Coordinates of C-alpha atoms in Angstrom, one line a residue:
Chain R
M1 CA -0.3 -0.1 0.0
D2 CA 1.4 3.7 -1.2
I3 CA 2.3 6.2 1.7
N4 CA 0.1 8.2 0.5
E5 CA -3.1 6.0 0.8
I6 CA -2.3 5.1 4.1
H7 CA -1.6 9.1 5.4
A8 CA -5.3 9.4 3.3
I9 CA -6.8 6.6 5.6
L10 CA -5.3 7.9 8.9
L11 CA -6.5 11.8 7.7
E12 CA -10.0 10.2 7.3
E13 CA -9.5 8.8 10.1
F14 CA -8.0 10.4 13.4
G15 CA -8.3 14.1 11.9
E16 CA -5.6 16.5 10.8
A17 CA -4.7 17.4 14.8
A18 CA -3.4 14.0 15.0
V19 CA -2.0 12.9 11.9
G20 CA 0.7 15.7 10.7
A21 CA 2.2 15.9 6.9
A22 CA 3.6 12.8 4.5
P23 CA 6.3 14.0 2.5
H24 CA 6.9 12.0 0.1
D25 CA 9.4 13.2 -2.0
C26 CA 12.2 11.8 -0.3
I27 CA 13.4 8.0 0.2
D28 CA 12.4 7.1 3.1
P29 CA 8.1 8.9 2.9
W30 CA 7.3 8.8 6.8
I31 CA 4.0 10.0 8.4
Q32 CA 3.8 12.4 11.8
V33 CA 1.7 11.7 14.2
A34 CA 1.2 13.6 16.8
A35 CA 2.5 12.4 20.6
E36 CA -0.9 12.1 22.0
S37 CA -2.5 9.7 19.4
I38 CA 0.5 7.5 18.5
V39 CA -0.9 4.3 20.7
D40 CA -4.4 4.8 19.2
V41 CA -2.9 5.6 15.8
A42 CA -0.3 2.4 16.3
T43 CA -3.4 0.4 17.0
F44 CA -5.0 1.0 14.2
V45 CA -2.4 0.6 11.7
R46 CA -2.0 -3.1 12.9
D47 CA -5.5 -3.9 13.6
D48 CA -6.9 -2.8 9.9
E49 CA -7.6 -4.7 7.4
R50 CA -5.8 -2.8 4.4
M51 CA -2.3 -1.9 6.0
R52 CA -1.8 -5.2 8.9
F53 CA 1.7 -3.4 10.0
D54 CA 1.9 -7.0 12.8
H55 CA 5.9 -6.1 13.0
L56 CA 7.8 -2.9 14.2
N57 CA 11.0 -3.5 12.8
D58 CA 12.5 -0.6 15.6
L59 CA 12.0 2.3 16.9
C60 CA 14.6 5.1 17.1
G61 CA 15.1 8.0 18.9
C62 CA 17.0 11.0 17.3
D63 CA 17.7 14.0 18.9
Y64 CA 17.7 17.1 16.6
F65 CA 20.3 19.5 18.1
E66 CA 23.5 21.2 17.6
P67 CA 25.7 22.4 20.4
D68 CA 28.5 24.7 19.1
E69 CA 26.8 27.9 18.1
K70 CA 29.3 28.7 14.5
K71 CA 27.2 25.6 13.5
A72 CA 23.8 25.7 15.0
K73 CA 23.3 29.2 12.3
K74 CA 23.7 27.2 9.6
F75 CA 21.7 23.7 11.1
D76 CA 17.5 23.8 9.3
H77 CA 16.5 22.7 11.8
E78 CA 14.4 23.4 15.2
P79 CA 15.5 21.7 18.4
H80 CA 13.2 18.5 18.5
V81 CA 13.9 14.8 19.6
E82 CA 11.6 12.5 17.5
V83 CA 10.5 8.7 17.6
V84 CA 11.1 7.1 14.6
Y85 CA 8.2 3.7 14.3
H86 CA 9.8 1.0 11.3
L87 CA 7.3 -0.5 10.8
S88 CA 6.3 -3.2 7.9
S89 CA 3.6 -5.4 7.7
M90 CA 4.8 -9.6 7.5
S91 CA 1.0 -10.7 5.7
L92 CA 0.8 -7.9 3.0
I93 CA 4.1 -7.0 2.6
H94 CA 4.4 -3.1 2.9
R95 CA 6.5 -1.0 5.0
M96 CA 6.0 2.2 6.8
K97 CA 7.5 4.6 9.2
L98 CA 6.0 7.1 11.3
K99 CA 7.4 10.3 13.2
V100 CA 6.5 11.9 16.4
S101 CA 8.4 14.9 18.0
V102 CA 8.3 16.4 21.0
P103 CA 10.1 19.4 22.0
R104 CA 13.7 18.0 23.6
W105 CA 12.8 18.8 27.2
K106 CA 9.3 18.7 29.2
D107 CA 8.2 22.6 29.2
N108 CA 12.0 23.7 28.5
A109 CA 12.9 22.9 31.7
E110 CA 16.5 21.4 30.9
G111 CA 16.5 17.7 32.7
S112 CA 13.0 17.0 32.4
L113 CA 12.4 14.8 29.9
P114 CA 10.0 15.4 27.0
E115 CA 6.9 12.8 27.1
V116 CA 5.4 10.1 24.6
P117 CA 3.6 7.5 24.9
S118 CA 4.1 3.5 25.4
V119 CA 3.7 2.0 22.1
S120 CA 4.8 -2.1 23.5
S121 CA 1.4 -2.8 24.3
V122 CA 0.4 -3.0 20.1
W123 CA 4.3 -4.2 20.0
A124 CA 5.1 -6.6 22.6
I125 CA 9.6 -5.8 20.9
A126 CA 9.3 -1.8 21.2
D127 CA 9.1 -3.1 25.2
W128 CA 13.4 -3.2 25.2
H129 CA 13.0 -0.4 22.5
E130 CA 11.9 2.2 24.7
R131 CA 13.7 1.3 27.5
E132 CA 17.1 1.5 25.4
C133 CA 16.3 4.3 23.7
Y134 CA 14.9 6.4 26.9
D135 CA 18.3 4.7 27.9
L136 CA 20.1 6.8 25.6
V137 CA 17.8 9.8 24.0
G138 CA 15.8 10.6 27.1
I139 CA 12.6 9.8 25.9
H140 CA 10.0 9.3 28.8
F141 CA 7.3 6.8 27.8
T142 CA 4.6 7.1 29.7
G143 CA 2.9 3.7 30.0
H144 CA 5.2 1.3 30.2
P145 CA 5.5 -1.6 32.4
N146 CA 9.8 -1.9 33.5
L147 CA 11.3 1.3 32.1
R148 CA 14.5 1.6 33.6
R149 CA 17.3 1.7 31.4
I150 CA 19.0 -0.9 29.2
L151 CA 22.9 -0.5 28.4
C152 CA 24.3 1.2 30.5
P153 CA 24.3 0.7 34.1
E154 CA 21.4 1.6 36.5
D155 CA 23.4 4.6 37.9
W156 CA 24.8 6.2 34.7
E157 CA 24.0 9.6 34.5
G158 CA 22.3 12.2 32.1
H159 CA 20.9 10.0 28.4
A160 CA 24.9 9.5 25.9
L161 CA 22.7 10.8 22.9
R162 CA 21.5 13.7 23.4
K163 CA 24.2 16.3 21.7
D164 CA 24.5 18.1 24.6
Y165 CA 26.0 15.7 26.5
E166 CA 29.1 16.0 28.4
M167 CA 31.4 12.4 29.9
P168 CA 31.7 11.5 32.8
L169 CA 34.8 12.7 34.6
D170 CA 35.0 9.0 36.7
Y171 CA 32.6 6.6 37.5
H172 CA 33.0 4.9 40.2
G173 CA 36.6 6.2 40.6
I174 CA 37.5 4.9 36.8
R175 CA 38.6 8.3 35.4
N176 CA 37.4 8.7 32.0
R177 CA 38.5 10.1 30.2
Chain L
M1 CA 58.8 -37.5 19.5
T2 CA 60.0 -35.3 22.4
W3 CA 63.3 -32.9 22.7
I4 CA 63.7 -34.3 26.4
E5 CA 63.4 -38.0 25.5
G6 CA 66.1 -39.8 25.3
R7 CA 67.9 -37.2 26.8
F8 CA 67.8 -38.1 30.7
E9 CA 68.3 -42.2 30.7
E10 CA 68.7 -43.0 34.0
N11 CA 70.3 -39.7 35.8
V12 CA 70.1 -37.3 38.5
I13 CA 69.4 -34.2 37.3
T14 CA 70.2 -31.2 39.3
T15 CA 67.9 -27.9 39.3
T16 CA 67.1 -25.6 41.6
M17 CA 63.6 -25.1 43.5
E18 CA 62.4 -22.2 42.6
D19 CA 64.1 -22.9 38.1
A20 CA 62.0 -25.8 39.6
M21 CA 59.0 -24.6 40.0
N22 CA 59.1 -21.7 38.2
W23 CA 59.6 -24.3 35.1
G24 CA 56.5 -25.9 35.9
Q25 CA 53.8 -23.0 36.6
Q26 CA 55.4 -21.4 33.5
S27 CA 54.1 -24.7 32.2
S28 CA 51.0 -24.8 33.2
I29 CA 49.0 -21.6 32.6
W30 CA 45.2 -21.6 33.0
P31 CA 43.8 -18.5 31.6
M32 CA 40.7 -17.9 32.3
T33 CA 37.2 -18.1 30.0
F34 CA 36.2 -15.1 29.8
G35 CA 36.1 -12.5 26.5
L36 CA 34.4 -9.4 26.6
A37 CA 34.3 -8.8 23.0
C38 CA 35.7 -9.5 19.5
C39 CA 39.6 -10.1 20.0
A40 CA 37.7 -12.8 22.2
I41 CA 37.3 -14.2 18.6
E42 CA 41.0 -14.3 18.4
M43 CA 41.9 -15.6 21.4
M44 CA 38.9 -19.3 20.9
A45 CA 41.3 -18.8 17.1
T46 CA 45.1 -19.0 19.5
G47 CA 42.6 -21.5 21.4
A48 CA 41.9 -24.2 18.0
S49 CA 44.2 -26.5 17.0
K50 CA 45.5 -24.2 14.1
Y51 CA 47.4 -21.7 16.9
D52 CA 47.3 -24.3 19.4
I53 CA 47.3 -22.4 22.7
D54 CA 48.1 -26.0 24.0
R55 CA 51.9 -26.0 23.4
F56 CA 52.9 -23.5 25.6
G57 CA 50.8 -24.9 28.8
A58 CA 48.1 -22.4 28.4
G59 CA 45.3 -24.4 26.5
A60 CA 43.3 -25.4 29.9
F61 CA 40.7 -22.7 29.8
R62 CA 39.1 -22.6 33.6
A63 CA 35.6 -21.6 33.5
T64 CA 36.0 -20.4 36.9
P65 CA 38.3 -17.4 39.0
R66 CA 39.4 -19.5 41.2
Q67 CA 40.8 -21.7 39.7
A68 CA 42.8 -19.7 36.6
D69 CA 46.8 -18.4 36.6
L70 CA 46.5 -15.6 33.9
M71 CA 43.3 -13.1 32.8
I72 CA 43.7 -12.6 28.9
V73 CA 40.9 -9.5 29.1
A74 CA 40.0 -9.9 25.1
G75 CA 37.6 -7.0 24.4
T76 CA 36.6 -3.5 25.1
V77 CA 36.3 -3.2 29.0
T78 CA 32.7 -1.0 29.3
C79 CA 32.2 0.9 32.5
K80 CA 29.7 -1.4 33.1
M81 CA 31.8 -4.0 33.5
A82 CA 35.0 -2.7 35.4
S83 CA 33.7 -3.6 38.3
R84 CA 33.0 -7.4 37.2
V85 CA 36.5 -7.4 36.2
R86 CA 38.0 -5.8 39.1
R87 CA 36.1 -8.6 41.0
L88 CA 36.9 -12.0 38.8
Y89 CA 40.5 -10.6 39.4
E90 CA 40.4 -11.0 43.1
Q91 CA 39.1 -13.8 43.0
M92 CA 42.1 -15.6 40.9
P93 CA 44.5 -17.5 43.6
D94 CA 48.1 -16.0 43.8
P95 CA 50.4 -15.8 41.7
K96 CA 47.8 -14.1 38.8
Y97 CA 49.4 -12.2 35.6
V98 CA 46.9 -10.3 33.5
I99 CA 46.9 -9.8 29.8
A100 CA 45.7 -6.7 28.4
M101 CA 44.5 -7.7 24.4
G102 CA 43.6 -5.8 21.6
A103 CA 43.1 -1.6 21.7
C104 CA 40.5 -1.0 23.4
T105 CA 41.8 -2.5 26.8
V106 CA 45.1 -0.8 26.2
G107 CA 43.9 2.5 26.5
G108 CA 40.2 2.7 24.8
G109 CA 42.0 2.5 21.0
P110 CA 39.1 3.3 19.1
Y111 CA 36.9 4.3 21.9
F112 CA 38.9 6.5 23.5
K113 CA 37.4 10.2 22.3
Y114 CA 34.3 9.3 21.7
G115 CA 33.6 6.2 24.1
Y116 CA 31.6 7.7 27.1
H117 CA 30.9 4.4 28.2
V118 CA 34.3 2.5 28.2
V119 CA 37.4 2.5 29.9
K120 CA 40.3 3.7 29.1
G121 CA 42.7 1.0 28.7
V122 CA 42.1 -1.8 31.7
D123 CA 45.3 -0.8 34.0
L124 CA 43.2 1.5 35.5
V125 CA 41.4 -1.3 37.1
V126 CA 42.9 -4.3 36.9
P127 CA 47.4 -3.8 37.4
V128 CA 48.2 -5.3 33.6
D129 CA 51.5 -7.7 33.3
V130 CA 51.2 -7.4 29.4
Y131 CA 50.4 -5.3 26.3
V132 CA 49.6 -7.5 23.5
P133 CA 48.3 -4.3 20.7
G134 CA 46.7 -4.8 17.4
C135 CA 42.5 -4.9 16.4
P136 CA 42.6 -7.8 17.2
P137 CA 45.9 -8.6 17.4
R138 CA 47.0 -11.9 15.3
P139 CA 47.3 -15.0 17.4
E140 CA 50.6 -14.6 17.4
A141 CA 50.6 -11.8 19.0
L142 CA 48.4 -12.9 21.6
L143 CA 51.0 -16.4 21.7
E144 CA 53.9 -13.6 21.7
G145 CA 52.8 -12.5 24.9
L146 CA 51.6 -15.5 26.5
M147 CA 55.7 -16.1 26.4
R148 CA 56.1 -12.5 27.9
I149 CA 54.6 -14.0 29.9
Q150 CA 56.0 -17.3 30.9
D151 CA 59.7 -14.8 31.3
K152 CA 58.2 -13.2 33.8
I153 CA 57.2 -16.5 35.4
K154 CA 60.9 -17.6 35.0
Q155 CA 62.1 -14.7 36.2
R156 CA 60.6 -15.5 40.4
K157 CA 63.3 -16.2 42.6
V158 CA 61.0 -17.5 45.1
T159 CA 63.1 -18.8 48.0
R160 CA 65.2 -16.0 47.7
G161 CA 62.0 -13.4 47.9
E162 CA 63.0 -10.5 45.7
S163 CA 62.3 -10.3 41.8
Q164 CA 64.0 -8.9 38.5
L165 CA 61.8 -7.9 35.2
P166 CA 62.6 -9.7 32.6
V167 CA 63.7 -7.7 29.1
P168 CA 61.9 -8.9 26.5
H169 CA 63.1 -11.0 23.6
H170 CA 61.7 -12.0 20.6
S171 CA 63.6 -15.1 20.7
G172 CA 61.3 -16.4 23.2
Y173 CA 64.3 -16.6 26.0
S174 CA 64.6 -13.6 28.5
A175 CA 68.3 -11.7 28.8
L176 CA 68.2 -12.0 32.8
N177 CA 67.7 -16.5 32.2
V178 CA 71.2 -17.0 31.4

């Protein structure tokens, strides 16, 4: 199924408040979804007869930010973080991407993580993907059954794939730089 | 047919206590079964038939630190793993030796600058006897490192209570052991 058709179906089902633009002049077209309606959209595209996206290939987090002030002028994105859902259908053999954009910090307060509803109730594999995304990019998935760090130690500070992340000087007495 | 066969028929061998002990220990360095990343694949190749680490008496990989003499730290040591490496080292009985195998364990390797979670050299965690550089080192390099450990054992002055560091030499014999 073509991404434009899927976009039309989702627009009809959820309206423009929930489903945003679908740029299709790129290699990997995607559909922008509002954070609060991602669980509904995910459940819909999984269960709908025409789509049957029964497989979540991957769930990525992405930080759009340029910490260097000189380079920041040329940086043509608003600072934000994104969650990307790579979906495919095993029965209908087609693929799609969904994207959710949220501000880098909740309420612009540095240190408080932005919130995205968890889709681990829709695709069970999202459990670990979301834990990794939380661990490294720092996105809080609300409604997740077990949102703990998965790669870094539990007492690690910060989220390492944030562009403005500073490496710790030492970790439990081990020099780190 | 080994080199020792037919040489000592019905004879008495005179040697020193420490030479006999060191000879025994250097010929049975049991490493710990312990691999952290890709270097462990090369360590396994060293243990397999082509390179055959058993020729040096070091082929008995022990599954517990309490039976091991040698820890080959093969692979990237992360901050999360460092405390476990330290604990394993402390559980080994003396005398114990450590080989830092590969660029990551020698000094952080490719993760030195941007790896937020990699210990910049395992010598920040445990004392290292021999560094084997390479990414990953060839099995020959690891065997060379093992021979340097053997040199180190050979030089131990057990009965005199002093130890001298050997001068490594590519022949496999150290300069002090004339």
